[in-house]
JSON list of C-alpha atoms in Angstrom, two decimals:
[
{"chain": "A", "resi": 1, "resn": "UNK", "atom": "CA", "xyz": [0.00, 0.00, 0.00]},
{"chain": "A", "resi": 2, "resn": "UNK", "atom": "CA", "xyz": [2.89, 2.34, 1.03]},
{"chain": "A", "resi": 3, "resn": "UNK", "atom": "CA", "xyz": [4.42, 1.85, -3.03]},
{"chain": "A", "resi": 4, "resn": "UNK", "atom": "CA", "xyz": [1.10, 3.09, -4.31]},
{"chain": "A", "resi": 5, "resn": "UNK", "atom": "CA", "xyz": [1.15, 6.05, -2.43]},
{"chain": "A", "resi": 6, "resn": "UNK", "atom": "CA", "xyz": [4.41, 7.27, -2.63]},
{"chain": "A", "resi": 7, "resn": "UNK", "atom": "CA", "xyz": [3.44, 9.43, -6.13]},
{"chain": "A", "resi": 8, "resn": "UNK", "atom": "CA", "xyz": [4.29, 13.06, -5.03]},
{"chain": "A", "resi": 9, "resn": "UNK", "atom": "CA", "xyz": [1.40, 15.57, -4.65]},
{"chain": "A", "resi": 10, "resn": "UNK", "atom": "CA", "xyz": [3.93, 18.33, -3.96]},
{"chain": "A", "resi": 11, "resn": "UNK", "atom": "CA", "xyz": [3.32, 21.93, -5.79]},
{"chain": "A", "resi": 12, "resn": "UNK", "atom": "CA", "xyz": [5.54, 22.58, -8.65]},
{"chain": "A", "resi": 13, "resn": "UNK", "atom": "CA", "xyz": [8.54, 24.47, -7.21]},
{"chain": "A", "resi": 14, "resn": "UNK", "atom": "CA", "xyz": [8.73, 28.48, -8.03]},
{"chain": "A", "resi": 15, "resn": "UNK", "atom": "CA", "xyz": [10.30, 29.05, -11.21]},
{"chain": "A", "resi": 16, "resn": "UNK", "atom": "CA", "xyz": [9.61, 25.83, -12.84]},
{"chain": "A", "resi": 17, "resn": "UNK", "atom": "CA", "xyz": [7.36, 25.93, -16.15]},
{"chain": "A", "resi": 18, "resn": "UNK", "atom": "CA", "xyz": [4.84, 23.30, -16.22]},
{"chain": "A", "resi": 19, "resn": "UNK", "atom": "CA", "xyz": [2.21, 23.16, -18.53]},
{"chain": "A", "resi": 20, "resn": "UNK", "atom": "CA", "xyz": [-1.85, 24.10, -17.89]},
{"chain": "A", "resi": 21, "resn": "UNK", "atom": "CA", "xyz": [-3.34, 20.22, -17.24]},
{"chain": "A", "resi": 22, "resn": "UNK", "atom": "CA", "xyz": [-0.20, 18.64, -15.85]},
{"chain": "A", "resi": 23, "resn": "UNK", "atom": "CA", "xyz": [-1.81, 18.12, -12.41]},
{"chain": "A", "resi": 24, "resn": "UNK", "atom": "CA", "xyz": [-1.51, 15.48, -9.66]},
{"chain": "A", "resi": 25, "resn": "UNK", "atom": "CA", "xyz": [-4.61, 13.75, -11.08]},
{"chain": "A", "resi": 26, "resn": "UNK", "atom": "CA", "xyz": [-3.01, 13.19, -14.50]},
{"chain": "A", "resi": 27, "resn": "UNK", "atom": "CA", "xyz": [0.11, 12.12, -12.69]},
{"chain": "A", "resi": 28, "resn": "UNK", "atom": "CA", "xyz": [-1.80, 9.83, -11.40]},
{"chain": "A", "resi": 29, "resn": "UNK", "atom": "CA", "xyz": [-3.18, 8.38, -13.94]},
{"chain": "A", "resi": 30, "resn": "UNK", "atom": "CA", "xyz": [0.32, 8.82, -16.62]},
{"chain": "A", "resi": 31, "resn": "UNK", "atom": "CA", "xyz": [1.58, 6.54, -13.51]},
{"chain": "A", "resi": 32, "resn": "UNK", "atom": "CA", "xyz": [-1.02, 3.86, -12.53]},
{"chain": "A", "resi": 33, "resn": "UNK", "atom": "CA", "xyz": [-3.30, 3.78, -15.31]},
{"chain": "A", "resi": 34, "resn": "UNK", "atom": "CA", "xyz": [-1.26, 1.37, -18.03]},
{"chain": "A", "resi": 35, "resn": "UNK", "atom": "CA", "xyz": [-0.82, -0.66, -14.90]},
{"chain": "A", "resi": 36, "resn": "UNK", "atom": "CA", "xyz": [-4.67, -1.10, -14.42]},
{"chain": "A", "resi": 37, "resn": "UNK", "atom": "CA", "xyz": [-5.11, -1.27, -18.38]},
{"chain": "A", "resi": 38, "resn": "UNK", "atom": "CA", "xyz": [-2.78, -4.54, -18.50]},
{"chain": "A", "resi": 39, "resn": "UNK", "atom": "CA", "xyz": [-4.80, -6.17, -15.38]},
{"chain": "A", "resi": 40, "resn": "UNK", "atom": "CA", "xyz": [-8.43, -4.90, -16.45]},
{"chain": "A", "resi": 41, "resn": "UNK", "atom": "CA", "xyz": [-9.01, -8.36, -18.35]},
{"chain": "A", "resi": 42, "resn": "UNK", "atom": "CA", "xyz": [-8.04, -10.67, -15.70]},
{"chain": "A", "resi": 43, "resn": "UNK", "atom": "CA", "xyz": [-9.41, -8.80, -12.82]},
{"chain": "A", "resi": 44, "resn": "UNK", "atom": "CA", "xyz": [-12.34, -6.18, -13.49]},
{"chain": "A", "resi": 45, "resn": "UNK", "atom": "CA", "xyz": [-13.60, -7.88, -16.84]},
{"chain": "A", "resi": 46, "resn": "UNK", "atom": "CA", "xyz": [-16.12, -10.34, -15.36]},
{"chain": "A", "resi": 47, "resn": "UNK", "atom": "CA", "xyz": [-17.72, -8.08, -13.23]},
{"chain": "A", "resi": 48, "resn": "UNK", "atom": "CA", "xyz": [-17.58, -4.87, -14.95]},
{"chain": "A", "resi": 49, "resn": "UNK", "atom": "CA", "xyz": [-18.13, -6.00, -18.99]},
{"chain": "A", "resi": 50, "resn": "UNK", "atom": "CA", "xyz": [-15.29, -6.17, -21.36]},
{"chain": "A", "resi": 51, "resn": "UNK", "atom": "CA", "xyz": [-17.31, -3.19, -23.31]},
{"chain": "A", "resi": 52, "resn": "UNK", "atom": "CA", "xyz": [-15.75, -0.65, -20.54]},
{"chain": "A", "resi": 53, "resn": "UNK", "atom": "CA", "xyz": [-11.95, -1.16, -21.31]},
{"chain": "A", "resi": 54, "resn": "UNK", "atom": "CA", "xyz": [-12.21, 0.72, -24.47]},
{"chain": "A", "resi": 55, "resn": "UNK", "atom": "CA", "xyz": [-14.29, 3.62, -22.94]},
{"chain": "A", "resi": 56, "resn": "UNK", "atom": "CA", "xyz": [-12.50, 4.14, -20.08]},
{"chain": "A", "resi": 57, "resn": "UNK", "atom": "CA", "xyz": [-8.88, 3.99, -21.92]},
{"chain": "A", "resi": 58, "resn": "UNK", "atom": "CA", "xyz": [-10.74, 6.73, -24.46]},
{"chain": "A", "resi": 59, "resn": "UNK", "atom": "CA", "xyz": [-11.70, 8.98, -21.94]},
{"chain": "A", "resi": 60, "resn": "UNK", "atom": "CA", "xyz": [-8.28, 8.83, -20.02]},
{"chain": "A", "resi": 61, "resn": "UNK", "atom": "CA", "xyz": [-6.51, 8.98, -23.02]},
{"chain": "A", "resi": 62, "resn": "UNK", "atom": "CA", "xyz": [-8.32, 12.58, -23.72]},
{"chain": "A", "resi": 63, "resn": "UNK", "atom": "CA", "xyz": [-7.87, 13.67, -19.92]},
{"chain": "A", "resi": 64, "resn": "UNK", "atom": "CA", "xyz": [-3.98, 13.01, -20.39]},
{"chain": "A", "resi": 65, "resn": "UNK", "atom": "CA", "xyz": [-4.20, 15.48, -23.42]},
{"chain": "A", "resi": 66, "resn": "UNK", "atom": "CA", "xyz": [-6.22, 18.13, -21.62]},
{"chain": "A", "resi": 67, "resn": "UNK", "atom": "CA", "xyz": [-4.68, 21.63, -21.26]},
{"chain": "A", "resi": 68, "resn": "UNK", "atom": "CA", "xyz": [-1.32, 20.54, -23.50]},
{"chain": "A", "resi": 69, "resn": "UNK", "atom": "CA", "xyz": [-0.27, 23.14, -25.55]},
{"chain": "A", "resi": 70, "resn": "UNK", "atom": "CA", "xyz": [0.89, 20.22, -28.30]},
{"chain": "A", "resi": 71, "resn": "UNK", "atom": "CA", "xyz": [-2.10, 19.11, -28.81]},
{"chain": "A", "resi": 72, "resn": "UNK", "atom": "CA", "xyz": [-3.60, 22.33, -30.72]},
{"chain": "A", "resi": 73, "resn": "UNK", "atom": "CA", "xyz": [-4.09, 26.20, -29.00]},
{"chain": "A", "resi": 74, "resn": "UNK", "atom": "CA", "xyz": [-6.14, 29.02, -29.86]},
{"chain": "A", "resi": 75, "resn": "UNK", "atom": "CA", "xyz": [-5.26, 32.55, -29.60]},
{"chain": "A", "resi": 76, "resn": "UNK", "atom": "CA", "xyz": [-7.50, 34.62, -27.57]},
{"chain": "A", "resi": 77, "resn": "UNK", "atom": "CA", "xyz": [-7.02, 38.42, -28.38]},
{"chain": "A", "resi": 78, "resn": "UNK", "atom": "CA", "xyz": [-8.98, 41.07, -27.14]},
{"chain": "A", "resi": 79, "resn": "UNK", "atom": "CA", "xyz": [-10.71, 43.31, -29.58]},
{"chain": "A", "resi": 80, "resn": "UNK", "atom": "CA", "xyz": [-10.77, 46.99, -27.95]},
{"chain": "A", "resi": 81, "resn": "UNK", "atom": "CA", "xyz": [-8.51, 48.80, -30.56]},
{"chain": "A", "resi": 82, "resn": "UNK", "atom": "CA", "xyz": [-7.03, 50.19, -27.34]},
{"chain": "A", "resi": 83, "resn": "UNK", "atom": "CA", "xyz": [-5.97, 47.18, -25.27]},
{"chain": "A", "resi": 84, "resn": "UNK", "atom": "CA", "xyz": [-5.03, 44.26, -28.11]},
{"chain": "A", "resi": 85, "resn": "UNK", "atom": "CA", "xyz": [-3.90, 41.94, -25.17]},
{"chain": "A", "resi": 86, "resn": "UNK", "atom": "CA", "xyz": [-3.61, 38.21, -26.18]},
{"chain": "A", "resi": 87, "resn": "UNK", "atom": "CA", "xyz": [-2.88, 35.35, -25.40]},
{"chain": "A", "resi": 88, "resn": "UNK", "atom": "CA", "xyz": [-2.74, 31.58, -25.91]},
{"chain": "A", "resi": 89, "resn": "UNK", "atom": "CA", "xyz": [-5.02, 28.76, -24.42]},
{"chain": "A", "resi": 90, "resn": "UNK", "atom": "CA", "xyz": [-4.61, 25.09, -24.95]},
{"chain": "A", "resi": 91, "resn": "UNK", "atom": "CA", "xyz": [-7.51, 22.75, -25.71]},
{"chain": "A", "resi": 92, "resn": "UNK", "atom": "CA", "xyz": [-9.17, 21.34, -23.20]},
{"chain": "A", "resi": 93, "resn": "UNK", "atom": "CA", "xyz": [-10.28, 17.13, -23.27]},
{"chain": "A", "resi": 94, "resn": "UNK", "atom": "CA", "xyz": [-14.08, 17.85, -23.03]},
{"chain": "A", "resi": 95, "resn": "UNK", "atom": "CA", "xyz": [-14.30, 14.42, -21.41]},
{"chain": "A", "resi": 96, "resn": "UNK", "atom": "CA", "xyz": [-17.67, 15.96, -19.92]},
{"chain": "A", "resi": 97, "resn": "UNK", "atom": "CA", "xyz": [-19.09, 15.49, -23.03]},
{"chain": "A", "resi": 98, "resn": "UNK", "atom": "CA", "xyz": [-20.86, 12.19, -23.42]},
{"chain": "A", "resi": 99, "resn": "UNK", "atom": "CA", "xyz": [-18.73, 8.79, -25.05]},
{"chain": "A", "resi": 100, "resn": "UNK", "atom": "CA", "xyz": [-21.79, 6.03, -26.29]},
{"chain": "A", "resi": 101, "resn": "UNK", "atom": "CA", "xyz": [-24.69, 8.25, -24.04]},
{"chain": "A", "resi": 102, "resn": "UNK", "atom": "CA", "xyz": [-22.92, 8.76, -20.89]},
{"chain": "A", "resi": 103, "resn": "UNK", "atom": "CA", "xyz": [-21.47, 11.81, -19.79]},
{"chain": "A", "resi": 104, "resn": "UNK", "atom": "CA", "xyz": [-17.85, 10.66, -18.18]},
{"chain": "A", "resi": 105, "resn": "UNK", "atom": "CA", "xyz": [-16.80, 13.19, -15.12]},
{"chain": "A", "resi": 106, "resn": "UNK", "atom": "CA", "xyz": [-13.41, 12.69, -15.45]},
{"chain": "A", "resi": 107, "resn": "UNK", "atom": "CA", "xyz": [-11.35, 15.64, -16.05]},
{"chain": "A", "resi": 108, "resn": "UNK", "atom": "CA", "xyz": [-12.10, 18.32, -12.95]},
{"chain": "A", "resi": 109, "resn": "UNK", "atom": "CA", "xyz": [-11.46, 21.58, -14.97]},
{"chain": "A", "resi": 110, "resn": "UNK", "atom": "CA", "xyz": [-13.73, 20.12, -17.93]},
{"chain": "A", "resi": 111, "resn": "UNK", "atom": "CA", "xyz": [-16.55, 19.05, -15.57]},
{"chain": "A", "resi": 112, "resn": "UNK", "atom": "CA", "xyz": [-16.68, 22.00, -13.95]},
{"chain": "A", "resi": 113, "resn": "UNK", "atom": "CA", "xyz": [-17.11, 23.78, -16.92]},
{"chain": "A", "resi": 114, "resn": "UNK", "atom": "CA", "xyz": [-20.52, 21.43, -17.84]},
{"chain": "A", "resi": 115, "resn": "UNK", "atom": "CA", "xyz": [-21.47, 22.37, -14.39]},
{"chain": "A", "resi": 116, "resn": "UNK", "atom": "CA", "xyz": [-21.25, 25.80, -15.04]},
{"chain": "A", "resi": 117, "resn": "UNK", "atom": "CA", "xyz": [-23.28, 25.83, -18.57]},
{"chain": "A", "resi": 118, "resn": "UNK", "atom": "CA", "xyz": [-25.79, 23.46, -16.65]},
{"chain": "A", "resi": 119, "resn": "UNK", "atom": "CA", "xyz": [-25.89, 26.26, -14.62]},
{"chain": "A", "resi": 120, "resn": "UNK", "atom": "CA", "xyz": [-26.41, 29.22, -16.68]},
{"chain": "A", "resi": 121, "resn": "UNK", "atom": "CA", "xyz": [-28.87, 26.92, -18.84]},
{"chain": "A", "resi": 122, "resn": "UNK", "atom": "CA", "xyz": [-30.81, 26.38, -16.07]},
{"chain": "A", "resi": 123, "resn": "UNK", "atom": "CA", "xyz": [-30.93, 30.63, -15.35]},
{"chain": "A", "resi": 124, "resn": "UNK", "atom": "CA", "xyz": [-31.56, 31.38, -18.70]},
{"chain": "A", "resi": 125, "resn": "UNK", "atom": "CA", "xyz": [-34.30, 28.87, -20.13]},
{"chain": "A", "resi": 126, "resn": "UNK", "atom": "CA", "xyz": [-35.07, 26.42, -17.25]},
{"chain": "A", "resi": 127, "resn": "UNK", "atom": "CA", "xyz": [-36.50, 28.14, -14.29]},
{"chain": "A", "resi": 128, "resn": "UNK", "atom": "CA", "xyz": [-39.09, 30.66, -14.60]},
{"chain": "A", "resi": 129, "resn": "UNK", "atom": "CA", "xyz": [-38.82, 34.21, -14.13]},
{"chain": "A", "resi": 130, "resn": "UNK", "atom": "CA", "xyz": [-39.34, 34.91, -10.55]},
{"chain": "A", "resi": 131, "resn": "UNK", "atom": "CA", "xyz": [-38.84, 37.31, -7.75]},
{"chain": "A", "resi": 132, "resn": "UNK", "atom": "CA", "xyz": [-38.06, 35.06, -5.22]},
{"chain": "A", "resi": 133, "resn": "UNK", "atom": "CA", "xyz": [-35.32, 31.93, -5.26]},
{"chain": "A", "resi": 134, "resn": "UNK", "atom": "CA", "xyz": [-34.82, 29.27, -2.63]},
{"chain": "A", "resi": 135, "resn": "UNK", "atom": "CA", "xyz": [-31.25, 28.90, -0.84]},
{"chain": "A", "resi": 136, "resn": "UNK", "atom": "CA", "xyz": [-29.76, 26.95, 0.77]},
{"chain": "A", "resi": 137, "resn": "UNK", "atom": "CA", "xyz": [-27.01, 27.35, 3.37]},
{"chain": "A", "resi": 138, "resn": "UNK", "atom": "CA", "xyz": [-24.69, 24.81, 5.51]},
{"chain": "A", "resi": 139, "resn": "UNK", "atom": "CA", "xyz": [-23.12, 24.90, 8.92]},
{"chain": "A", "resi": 140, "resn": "UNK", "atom": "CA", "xyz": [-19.94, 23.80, 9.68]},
{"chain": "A", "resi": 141, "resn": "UNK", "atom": "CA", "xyz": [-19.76, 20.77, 11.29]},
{"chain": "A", "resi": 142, "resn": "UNK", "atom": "CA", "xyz": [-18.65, 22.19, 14.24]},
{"chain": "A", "resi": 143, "resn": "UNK", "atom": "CA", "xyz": [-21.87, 24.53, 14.70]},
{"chain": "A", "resi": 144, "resn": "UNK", "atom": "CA", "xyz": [-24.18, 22.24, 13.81]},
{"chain": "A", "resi": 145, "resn": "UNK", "atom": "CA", "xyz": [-24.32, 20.72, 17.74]},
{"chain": "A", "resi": 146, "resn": "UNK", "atom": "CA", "xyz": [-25.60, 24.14, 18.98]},
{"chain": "A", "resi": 147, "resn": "UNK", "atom": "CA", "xyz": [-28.15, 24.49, 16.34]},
{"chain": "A", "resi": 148, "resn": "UNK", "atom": "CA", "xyz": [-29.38, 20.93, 17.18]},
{"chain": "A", "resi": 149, "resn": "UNK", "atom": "CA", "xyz": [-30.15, 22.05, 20.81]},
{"chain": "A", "resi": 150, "resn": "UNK", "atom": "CA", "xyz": [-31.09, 25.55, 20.30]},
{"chain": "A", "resi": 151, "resn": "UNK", "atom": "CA", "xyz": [-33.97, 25.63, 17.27]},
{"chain": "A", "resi": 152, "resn": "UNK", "atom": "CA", "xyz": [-34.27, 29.48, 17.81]},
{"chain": "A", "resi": 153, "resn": "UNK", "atom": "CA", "xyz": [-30.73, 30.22, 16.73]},
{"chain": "A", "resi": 154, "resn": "UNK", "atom": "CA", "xyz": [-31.96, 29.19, 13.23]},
{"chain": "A", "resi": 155, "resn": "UNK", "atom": "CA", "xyz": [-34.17, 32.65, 13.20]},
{"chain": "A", "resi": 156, "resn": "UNK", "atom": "CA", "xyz": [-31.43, 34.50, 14.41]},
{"chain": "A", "resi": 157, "resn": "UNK", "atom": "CA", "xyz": [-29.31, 33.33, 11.50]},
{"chain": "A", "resi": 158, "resn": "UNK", "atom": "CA", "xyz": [-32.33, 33.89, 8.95]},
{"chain": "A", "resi": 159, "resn": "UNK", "atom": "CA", "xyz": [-32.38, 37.59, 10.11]},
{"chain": "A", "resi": 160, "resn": "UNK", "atom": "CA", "xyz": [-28.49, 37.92, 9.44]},
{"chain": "A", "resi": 161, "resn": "UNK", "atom": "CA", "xyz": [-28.83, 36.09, 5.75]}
]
């Protein structure tokens, strides 16, 4: 167990280049995943379907790609005749996007990007036009005891929000 864990999480000292998508996710995976790929027949296959093996290597495949500039950029530049700032940004995997019907949350950056449209879609042509909107707020754990004892605090903090 101690082998498997030794993979170093540590931040990418000062001064060092490394490219958008190299994180300790795809480390991860550039590590452990061929390893998994080799025993996937003898030991997932029954249980799982052999159908998956092709998927899943697909969609990792793309998340290893995510973010590197050799894999095709496009130039962002801004358009005020004033500023003309630019600048470059690698492709991203959009592994969020669905392989054979399912949507595969793989890549973090990616998904939260389909979380974010979901969002907005939702806003825009979902929910109806309203004056009010339901929230919903959380404790910490560590507050939560007094609440549980003390109902009225739950006014107080209604009054504050």
């Amino acid at each position: 167990m101690a082998d498997q864990l030794a993979l170093s999480l540590d931040a990418t000292p000062p001064g060092t280049y490394r490219q958008r998508g190299t994180s300790s996710l795809q480390r991860l995976f550039r590590t452990h995943f061929p390893e998994l790929y080799a025993g996937y027949e003898h030991t997932y296959a029954s249980r799982l379907g052999r159908f998956r093996l092709q998927r899943i290597s697909s969609a990792v495949e793309r998340f290893l790609g995510c973010g590197d500039y050799t894999k095709g950029i496009a130039r962002i530049q801004c358009t005020n005749p004033e500023c003309k700032a630019d600048y470059f940004r690698p492709f991203s995997c959009k592994v969020f996007y669905p392989l054979g019907g399912q949507p595969h949350r793989l890549c973090p950056s990616c998904s939260q990007k389909r979380t974010l449209l979901f969002g907005e879609y939702m806003n825009e042509k979902l929910l109806l036009v309203l004056l009010h909107r339901q929230m919903v707020f959380t404790f910490p754990k560590a507050l939560r005891v007094f609440f549980r004892h003390d109902r009225r605090l739950y006014g107080e903090i209604s009054k504050l929000v």
